[in-house]
Amino acid sequence: MNIALLACKTLEDEIMYLYQKHNLSYPIIWIESGLHNTPKKLHKRIQKELDQISQTDILLLGFGQCGNSLNNILTGNYETILPRTDDCISLFFGSDAARNAYGQNHRAIYLTAGWMRGEQNILKEYAHAYKRFGAESAKDLMHMMYDHYQELVLLDTGIYSIDQLYEETADIEKITDLKRVVLPATLSYLEKLLLGPWKNEEFYHFKPNSTITIKHG
């Protein structure tokens, strides 16, 4: 049985850790994380990759629904497995339910080392605004963009230095006035995705040559 993985590069640290832990060798196709800010572009990028996949029996998708970007994606001649989560953040919580339970009392933005390396993040947004509008206006813009939130939650997946991530996000705290909080995360959902079995209550199953039509939100 030939397996392949198509995954967001935001998850690269955690996926490669699990690959080494379990001695996995099936191919990975990475999708750049910055596309999440433009779901239509992400949709096109994913579709382009799926159209080129061959000699595969099962394709694993290392994504959540990500702004409905997978809606109406056409699969190829392989079974497709997708986590039943709204986005990648829920993967690190272990489920949408666990993430939503935390979110009931914490209006938070979530970060990992992978998000900080992404093509677009809060610091890069600020740098762009600073260049265009100057320091004062850039900070006002950041406050306006993130006024709804209270916390900057650093998800500790246990595979990188959380102290280093804490230092790297100090400037984000300054420009947004969001309080940094370290929260333990889990790799259990990702592990289930990579290893199986893929239980129906945790994963969507799409038959070969079908259409993904799930919507969240």
PDB file of C-alpha atoms in Angstrom:
ATOM      1  CA  MET A   1       0.000   0.000   0.000  1.00  0.00           C
ATOM      2  CA  ASN A   2       1.530   3.288  -1.149  1.00  0.00           C
ATOM      3  CA  ILE A   3       0.958   6.292   1.136  1.00  0.00           C
ATOM      4  CA  ALA A   4       1.821   9.959   0.567  1.00  0.00           C
ATOM      5  CA  LEU A   5       1.408  13.039   2.744  1.00  0.00           C
ATOM      6  CA  LEU A   6       0.455  16.541   1.643  1.00  0.00           C
ATOM      7  CA  ALA A   7       0.994  18.906   4.552  1.00  0.00           C
ATOM      8  CA  CYS A   8       1.311  22.524   5.600  1.00  0.00           C
ATOM      9  CA  LYS A   9       4.920  23.539   6.180  1.00  0.00           C
ATOM     10  CA  THR A  10       3.836  25.053   9.499  1.00  0.00           C
ATOM     11  CA  LEU A  11       3.728  21.474  10.803  1.00  0.00           C
ATOM     12  CA  GLU A  12       7.166  20.526   9.484  1.00  0.00           C
ATOM     13  CA  ASP A  13       8.949  20.370  12.875  1.00  0.00           C
ATOM     14  CA  GLU A  14       6.337  18.106  14.397  1.00  0.00           C
ATOM     15  CA  ILE A  15       5.879  15.902  11.339  1.00  0.00           C
ATOM     16  CA  MET A  16       9.606  15.356  10.855  1.00  0.00           C
ATOM     17  CA  TYR A  17       9.973  14.529  14.547  1.00  0.00           C
ATOM     18  CA  LEU A  18       7.277  11.848  14.203  1.00  0.00           C
ATOM     19  CA  TYR A  19       8.805  10.593  10.950  1.00  0.00           C
ATOM     20  CA  GLN A  20      12.086   9.960  12.731  1.00  0.00           C
ATOM     21  CA  LYS A  21      10.400   8.554  15.826  1.00  0.00           C
ATOM     22  CA  HIS A  22       8.459   5.963  13.817  1.00  0.00           C
ATOM     23  CA  ASN A  23      10.970   5.484  10.987  1.00  0.00           C
ATOM     24  CA  LEU A  24       8.505   6.626   8.328  1.00  0.00           C
ATOM     25  CA  SER A  25       9.651   7.029   4.738  1.00  0.00           C
ATOM     26  CA  TYR A  26       6.636   7.730   2.545  1.00  0.00           C
ATOM     27  CA  PRO A  27       6.886  10.936   0.493  1.00  0.00           C
ATOM     28  CA  ILE A  28       5.853  14.368   1.772  1.00  0.00           C
ATOM     29  CA  ILE A  29       4.663  17.290  -0.337  1.00  0.00           C
ATOM     30  CA  TRP A  30       4.918  20.591   1.535  1.00  0.00           C
ATOM     31  CA  ILE A  31       2.557  23.537   1.049  1.00  0.00           C
ATOM     32  CA  GLU A  32       3.900  26.954   2.045  1.00  0.00           C
ATOM     33  CA  SER A  33       2.234  28.248   5.200  1.00  0.00           C
ATOM     34  CA  GLY A  34       1.720  31.828   3.994  1.00  0.00           C
ATOM     35  CA  LEU A  35      -1.065  30.720   1.660  1.00  0.00           C
ATOM     36  CA  HIS A  36      -3.394  30.280   4.665  1.00  0.00           C
ATOM     37  CA  ASN A  37      -4.022  34.026   4.599  1.00  0.00           C
ATOM     38  CA  THR A  38      -5.537  33.673   1.126  1.00  0.00           C
ATOM     39  CA  PRO A  39      -7.790  30.558   1.106  1.00  0.00           C
ATOM     40  CA  LYS A  40      -8.466  30.818  -2.637  1.00  0.00           C
ATOM     41  CA  LYS A  41      -4.745  30.635  -3.419  1.00  0.00           C
ATOM     42  CA  LEU A  42      -4.316  27.808  -0.933  1.00  0.00           C
ATOM     43  CA  HIS A  43      -7.188  25.961  -2.615  1.00  0.00           C
ATOM     44  CA  LYS A  44      -5.554  26.292  -6.048  1.00  0.00           C
ATOM     45  CA  ARG A  45      -2.175  25.221  -4.714  1.00  0.00           C
ATOM     46  CA  ILE A  46      -3.568  22.105  -3.048  1.00  0.00           C
ATOM     47  CA  GLN A  47      -5.568  21.204  -6.144  1.00  0.00           C
ATOM     48  CA  LYS A  48      -2.491  21.576  -8.339  1.00  0.00           C
ATOM     49  CA  GLU A  49      -0.550  19.169  -6.155  1.00  0.00           C
ATOM     50  CA  LEU A  50      -3.364  16.632  -5.950  1.00  0.00           C
ATOM     51  CA  ASP A  51      -3.675  16.619  -9.728  1.00  0.00           C
ATOM     52  CA  GLN A  52      -0.038  15.529 -10.046  1.00  0.00           C
ATOM     53  CA  ILE A  53      -0.106  12.694  -7.509  1.00  0.00           C
ATOM     54  CA  SER A  54       0.167   9.184  -8.943  1.00  0.00           C
ATOM     55  CA  GLN A  55       1.100   5.686  -7.795  1.00  0.00           C
ATOM     56  CA  THR A  56      -0.529   6.386  -4.450  1.00  0.00           C
ATOM     57  CA  ASP A  57      -3.200   4.356  -2.688  1.00  0.00           C
ATOM     58  CA  ILE A  58      -3.804   6.669   0.287  1.00  0.00           C
ATOM     59  CA  LEU A  59      -3.166  10.404   0.483  1.00  0.00           C
ATOM     60  CA  LEU A  60      -2.975  11.921   3.956  1.00  0.00           C
ATOM     61  CA  LEU A  61      -3.751  15.627   4.284  1.00  0.00           C
ATOM     62  CA  GLY A  62      -1.842  17.449   7.023  1.00  0.00           C
ATOM     63  CA  PHE A  63      -4.366  20.277   7.275  1.00  0.00           C
ATOM     64  CA  GLY A  64      -7.556  21.271   8.966  1.00  0.00           C
ATOM     65  CA  GLN A  65     -10.311  22.917   6.959  1.00  0.00           C
ATOM     66  CA  CYS A  66      -8.341  26.180   6.991  1.00  0.00           C
ATOM     67  CA  GLY A  67     -10.982  28.704   5.971  1.00  0.00           C
ATOM     68  CA  ASN A  68     -12.847  26.165   3.812  1.00  0.00           C
ATOM     69  CA  SER A  69      -9.859  26.100   1.460  1.00  0.00           C
ATOM     70  CA  LEU A  70     -10.370  22.362   0.865  1.00  0.00           C
ATOM     71  CA  ASN A  71     -14.012  22.773  -0.076  1.00  0.00           C
ATOM     72  CA  ASN A  72     -14.666  21.453  -3.619  1.00  0.00           C
ATOM     73  CA  ILE A  73     -11.169  20.007  -3.960  1.00  0.00           C
ATOM     74  CA  LEU A  74     -11.196  17.135  -6.457  1.00  0.00           C
ATOM     75  CA  THR A  75      -9.279  14.063  -5.346  1.00  0.00           C
ATOM     76  CA  GLY A  76      -7.422  11.705  -7.665  1.00  0.00           C
ATOM     77  CA  ASN A  77      -7.199   7.953  -8.009  1.00  0.00           C
ATOM     78  CA  TYR A  78      -6.498   7.351  -4.319  1.00  0.00           C
ATOM     79  CA  GLU A  79      -8.313   7.400  -0.993  1.00  0.00           C
ATOM     80  CA  THR A  80      -7.931  10.729   0.823  1.00  0.00           C
ATOM     81  CA  ILE A  81      -7.760  11.055   4.607  1.00  0.00           C
ATOM     82  CA  LEU A  82      -8.408  14.427   6.288  1.00  0.00           C
ATOM     83  CA  PRO A  83      -8.489  15.242  10.028  1.00  0.00           C
ATOM     84  CA  ARG A  84     -11.860  16.318  11.402  1.00  0.00           C
ATOM     85  CA  THR A  85     -10.530  19.670  12.625  1.00  0.00           C
ATOM     86  CA  ASP A  86     -11.172  23.274  11.713  1.00  0.00           C
ATOM     87  CA  ASP A  87      -7.475  24.086  11.416  1.00  0.00           C
ATOM     88  CA  CYS A  88      -3.943  23.091  12.413  1.00  0.00           C
ATOM     89  CA  ILE A  89      -4.318  24.609  15.872  1.00  0.00           C
ATOM     90  CA  SER A  90      -6.907  21.983  16.781  1.00  0.00           C
ATOM     91  CA  LEU A  91      -4.420  19.286  15.778  1.00  0.00           C
ATOM     92  CA  PHE A  92      -2.117  20.508  18.561  1.00  0.00           C
ATOM     93  CA  PHE A  93      -4.993  20.554  21.050  1.00  0.00           C
ATOM     94  CA  GLY A  94      -6.000  17.015  20.076  1.00  0.00           C
ATOM     95  CA  SER A  95      -9.471  17.989  18.839  1.00  0.00           C
ATOM     96  CA  ASP A  96     -11.728  20.911  17.967  1.00  0.00           C
ATOM     97  CA  ALA A  97     -13.564  20.316  21.243  1.00  0.00           C
ATOM     98  CA  ALA A  98     -10.419  20.771  23.356  1.00  0.00           C
ATOM     99  CA  ARG A  99      -9.409  23.892  21.437  1.00  0.00           C
ATOM    100  CA  ASN A 100     -12.911  25.378  21.707  1.00  0.00           C
ATOM    101  CA  ALA A 101     -13.062  24.610  25.421  1.00  0.00           C
ATOM    102  CA  TYR A 102      -9.913  26.644  25.980  1.00  0.00           C
ATOM    103  CA  GLY A 103     -11.158  29.377  23.691  1.00  0.00           C
ATOM    104  CA  GLN A 104     -14.345  29.886  25.691  1.00  0.00           C
ATOM    105  CA  ASN A 105     -12.398  31.734  28.370  1.00  0.00           C
ATOM    106  CA  HIS A 106      -9.300  32.765  26.426  1.00  0.00           C
ATOM    107  CA  ARG A 107      -9.411  34.945  23.332  1.00  0.00           C
ATOM    108  CA  ALA A 108      -6.083  33.872  21.953  1.00  0.00           C
ATOM    109  CA  ILE A 109      -3.735  33.840  19.000  1.00  0.00           C
ATOM    110  CA  TYR A 110      -1.717  30.628  18.835  1.00  0.00           C
ATOM    111  CA  LEU A 111       1.903  30.294  17.788  1.00  0.00           C
ATOM    112  CA  THR A 112       4.509  27.564  17.396  1.00  0.00           C
ATOM    113  CA  ALA A 113       8.073  27.711  16.121  1.00  0.00           C
ATOM    114  CA  GLY A 114       6.695  26.663  12.725  1.00  0.00           C
ATOM    115  CA  TRP A 115       4.316  29.607  12.593  1.00  0.00           C
ATOM    116  CA  MET A 116       7.129  31.998  13.466  1.00  0.00           C
ATOM    117  CA  ARG A 117       9.126  30.743  10.471  1.00  0.00           C
ATOM    118  CA  GLY A 118       6.175  31.147   8.129  1.00  0.00           C
ATOM    119  CA  GLU A 119       6.195  33.417   5.112  1.00  0.00           C
ATOM    120  CA  GLN A 120       3.758  35.701   6.919  1.00  0.00           C
ATOM    121  CA  ASN A 121       3.487  36.272  10.666  1.00  0.00           C
ATOM    122  CA  ILE A 122       2.675  39.124  13.046  1.00  0.00           C
ATOM    123  CA  LEU A 123       6.223  40.506  13.089  1.00  0.00           C
ATOM    124  CA  LYS A 124       6.342  40.566   9.310  1.00  0.00           C
ATOM    125  CA  GLU A 125       2.933  42.273   9.225  1.00  0.00           C
ATOM    126  CA  TYR A 126       4.263  44.886  11.610  1.00  0.00           C
ATOM    127  CA  ALA A 127       7.467  45.381   9.608  1.00  0.00           C
ATOM    128  CA  HIS A 128       5.408  45.954   6.466  1.00  0.00           C
ATOM    129  CA  ALA A 129       3.170  48.479   8.250  1.00  0.00           C
ATOM    130  CA  TYR A 130       6.194  50.185   9.837  1.00  0.00           C
ATOM    131  CA  LYS A 131       7.793  50.666   6.441  1.00  0.00           C
ATOM    132  CA  ARG A 132       4.612  52.165   4.986  1.00  0.00           C
ATOM    133  CA  PHE A 133       3.229  54.205   7.875  1.00  0.00           C
ATOM    134  CA  GLY A 134       5.899  54.641  10.538  1.00  0.00           C
ATOM    135  CA  ALA A 135       6.204  53.276  14.081  1.00  0.00           C
ATOM    136  CA  GLU A 136       3.222  54.941  15.768  1.00  0.00           C
ATOM    137  CA  SER A 137       0.717  54.203  13.013  1.00  0.00           C
ATOM    138  CA  ALA A 138       2.037  50.648  12.629  1.00  0.00           C
ATOM    139  CA  LYS A 139       1.478  49.917  16.318  1.00  0.00           C
ATOM    140  CA  ASP A 140      -1.994  51.483  16.173  1.00  0.00           C
ATOM    141  CA  LEU A 141      -2.776  49.201  13.237  1.00  0.00           C
ATOM    142  CA  MET A 142      -1.587  46.140  15.178  1.00  0.00           C
ATOM    143  CA  HIS A 143      -3.783  47.116  18.126  1.00  0.00           C
ATOM    144  CA  MET A 144      -6.758  47.498  15.825  1.00  0.00           C
ATOM    145  CA  MET A 145      -6.113  44.142  14.117  1.00  0.00           C
ATOM    146  CA  TYR A 146      -5.692  42.211  17.361  1.00  0.00           C
ATOM    147  CA  ASP A 147      -7.942  44.194  19.681  1.00  0.00           C
ATOM    148  CA  HIS A 148     -10.352  41.242  19.969  1.00  0.00           C
ATOM    149  CA  TYR A 149      -7.663  39.024  21.506  1.00  0.00           C
ATOM    150  CA  GLN A 150      -6.254  38.850  25.027  1.00  0.00           C
ATOM    151  CA  GLU A 151      -3.459  36.280  24.862  1.00  0.00           C
ATOM    152  CA  LEU A 152      -0.585  35.191  22.696  1.00  0.00           C
ATOM    153  CA  VAL A 153      -0.506  31.454  23.355  1.00  0.00           C
ATOM    154  CA  LEU A 154       2.777  29.676  22.639  1.00  0.00           C
ATOM    155  CA  LEU A 155       2.004  26.011  22.026  1.00  0.00           C
ATOM    156  CA  ASP A 156       4.703  23.838  23.546  1.00  0.00           C
ATOM    157  CA  THR A 157       4.827  20.733  21.359  1.00  0.00           C
ATOM    158  CA  GLY A 158       7.858  19.468  23.264  1.00  0.00           C
ATOM    159  CA  ILE A 159      10.231  19.255  20.308  1.00  0.00           C
ATOM    160  CA  TYR A 160      11.850  22.698  20.348  1.00  0.00           C
ATOM    161  CA  SER A 161      13.028  25.173  22.965  1.00  0.00           C
ATOM    162  CA  ILE A 162       9.967  26.918  24.334  1.00  0.00           C
ATOM    163  CA  ASP A 163      12.301  29.402  26.048  1.00  0.00           C
ATOM    164  CA  GLN A 164      13.694  30.408  22.666  1.00  0.00           C
ATOM    165  CA  LEU A 165      10.183  30.804  21.249  1.00  0.00           C
ATOM    166  CA  TYR A 166       9.289  32.927  24.266  1.00  0.00           C
ATOM    167  CA  GLU A 167      12.232  35.228  23.534  1.00  0.00           C
ATOM    168  CA  GLU A 168      11.393  35.391  19.814  1.00  0.00           C
ATOM    169  CA  THR A 169       7.853  36.549  20.563  1.00  0.00           C
ATOM    170  CA  ALA A 170       8.772  39.326  23.006  1.00  0.00           C
ATOM    171  CA  ASP A 171       8.405  41.975  20.311  1.00  0.00           C
ATOM    172  CA  ILE A 172       4.972  40.647  19.363  1.00  0.00           C
ATOM    173  CA  GLU A 173       3.851  41.161  22.947  1.00  0.00           C
ATOM    174  CA  LYS A 174       5.139  44.747  22.813  1.00  0.00           C
ATOM    175  CA  ILE A 175       3.452  45.719  19.573  1.00  0.00           C
ATOM    176  CA  THR A 176       0.122  44.012  20.287  1.00  0.00           C
ATOM    177  CA  ASP A 177      -0.038  44.267  24.116  1.00  0.00           C
ATOM    178  CA  LEU A 178      -1.135  40.623  24.175  1.00  0.00           C
ATOM    179  CA  LYS A 179       0.041  38.637  27.185  1.00  0.00           C
ATOM    180  CA  ARG A 180       2.258  35.673  26.318  1.00  0.00           C
ATOM    181  CA  VAL A 181       1.129  32.350  27.766  1.00  0.00           C
ATOM    182  CA  VAL A 182       2.849  28.965  27.367  1.00  0.00           C
ATOM    183  CA  LEU A 183       0.425  26.076  26.897  1.00  0.00           C
ATOM    184  CA  PRO A 184       1.302  22.361  26.616  1.00  0.00           C
ATOM    185  CA  ALA A 185       0.338  20.884  23.241  1.00  0.00           C
ATOM    186  CA  THR A 186      -0.044  17.313  21.990  1.00  0.00           C
ATOM    187  CA  LEU A 187       1.214  15.424  18.953  1.00  0.00           C
ATOM    188  CA  SER A 188      -1.293  12.601  19.388  1.00  0.00           C
ATOM    189  CA  TYR A 189      -3.621  13.692  16.559  1.00  0.00           C
ATOM    190  CA  LEU A 190      -0.755  14.145  14.111  1.00  0.00           C
ATOM    191  CA  GLU A 191       0.589  10.765  15.162  1.00  0.00           C
ATOM    192  CA  LYS A 192      -2.766   9.153  14.376  1.00  0.00           C
ATOM    193  CA  LEU A 193      -2.773  10.864  10.975  1.00  0.00           C
ATOM    194  CA  LEU A 194       0.672   9.564  10.092  1.00  0.00           C
ATOM    195  CA  LEU A 195       0.238   6.053  11.459  1.00  0.00           C
ATOM    196  CA  GLY A 196      -3.468   5.211  11.314  1.00  0.00           C
ATOM    197  CA  PRO A 197      -5.825   3.526  11.799  1.00  0.00           C
ATOM    198  CA  TRP A 198      -8.000   6.433  10.704  1.00  0.00           C
ATOM    199  CA  LYS A 199     -11.156   6.187  12.777  1.00  0.00           C
ATOM    200  CA  ASN A 200     -14.255   7.758  11.254  1.00  0.00           C
ATOM    201  CA  GLU A 201     -14.905   9.898  14.314  1.00  0.00           C
ATOM    202  CA  GLU A 202     -11.479  11.532  13.903  1.00  0.00           C
ATOM    203  CA  PHE A 203     -10.916  11.524  10.150  1.00  0.00           C
ATOM    204  CA  TYR A 204     -12.886  12.130   6.976  1.00  0.00           C
ATOM    205  CA  HIS A 205     -12.500   9.471   4.301  1.00  0.00           C
ATOM    206  CA  PHE A 206     -12.932  10.374   0.638  1.00  0.00           C
ATOM    207  CA  LYS A 207     -13.078   7.698  -2.028  1.00  0.00           C
ATOM    208  CA  PRO A 208     -10.929   7.935  -5.169  1.00  0.00           C
ATOM    209  CA  ASN A 209     -12.002  10.599  -7.677  1.00  0.00           C
ATOM    210  CA  SER A 210     -14.437  12.333  -5.367  1.00  0.00           C
ATOM    211  CA  THR A 211     -15.060  15.908  -4.190  1.00  0.00           C
ATOM    212  CA  ILE A 212     -14.302  17.302  -0.740  1.00  0.00           C
ATOM    213  CA  THR A 213     -17.430  19.225   0.227  1.00  0.00           C
ATOM    214  CA  ILE A 214     -17.054  19.759   3.979  1.00  0.00           C
ATOM    215  CA  LYS A 215     -17.624  23.255   5.346  1.00  0.00           C
ATOM    216  CA  HIS A 216     -16.785  24.697   8.752  1.00  0.00           C
ATOM    217  CA  GLY A 217     -17.792  28.061  10.145  1.00  0.00           C
TER     218      GLY A 217
END
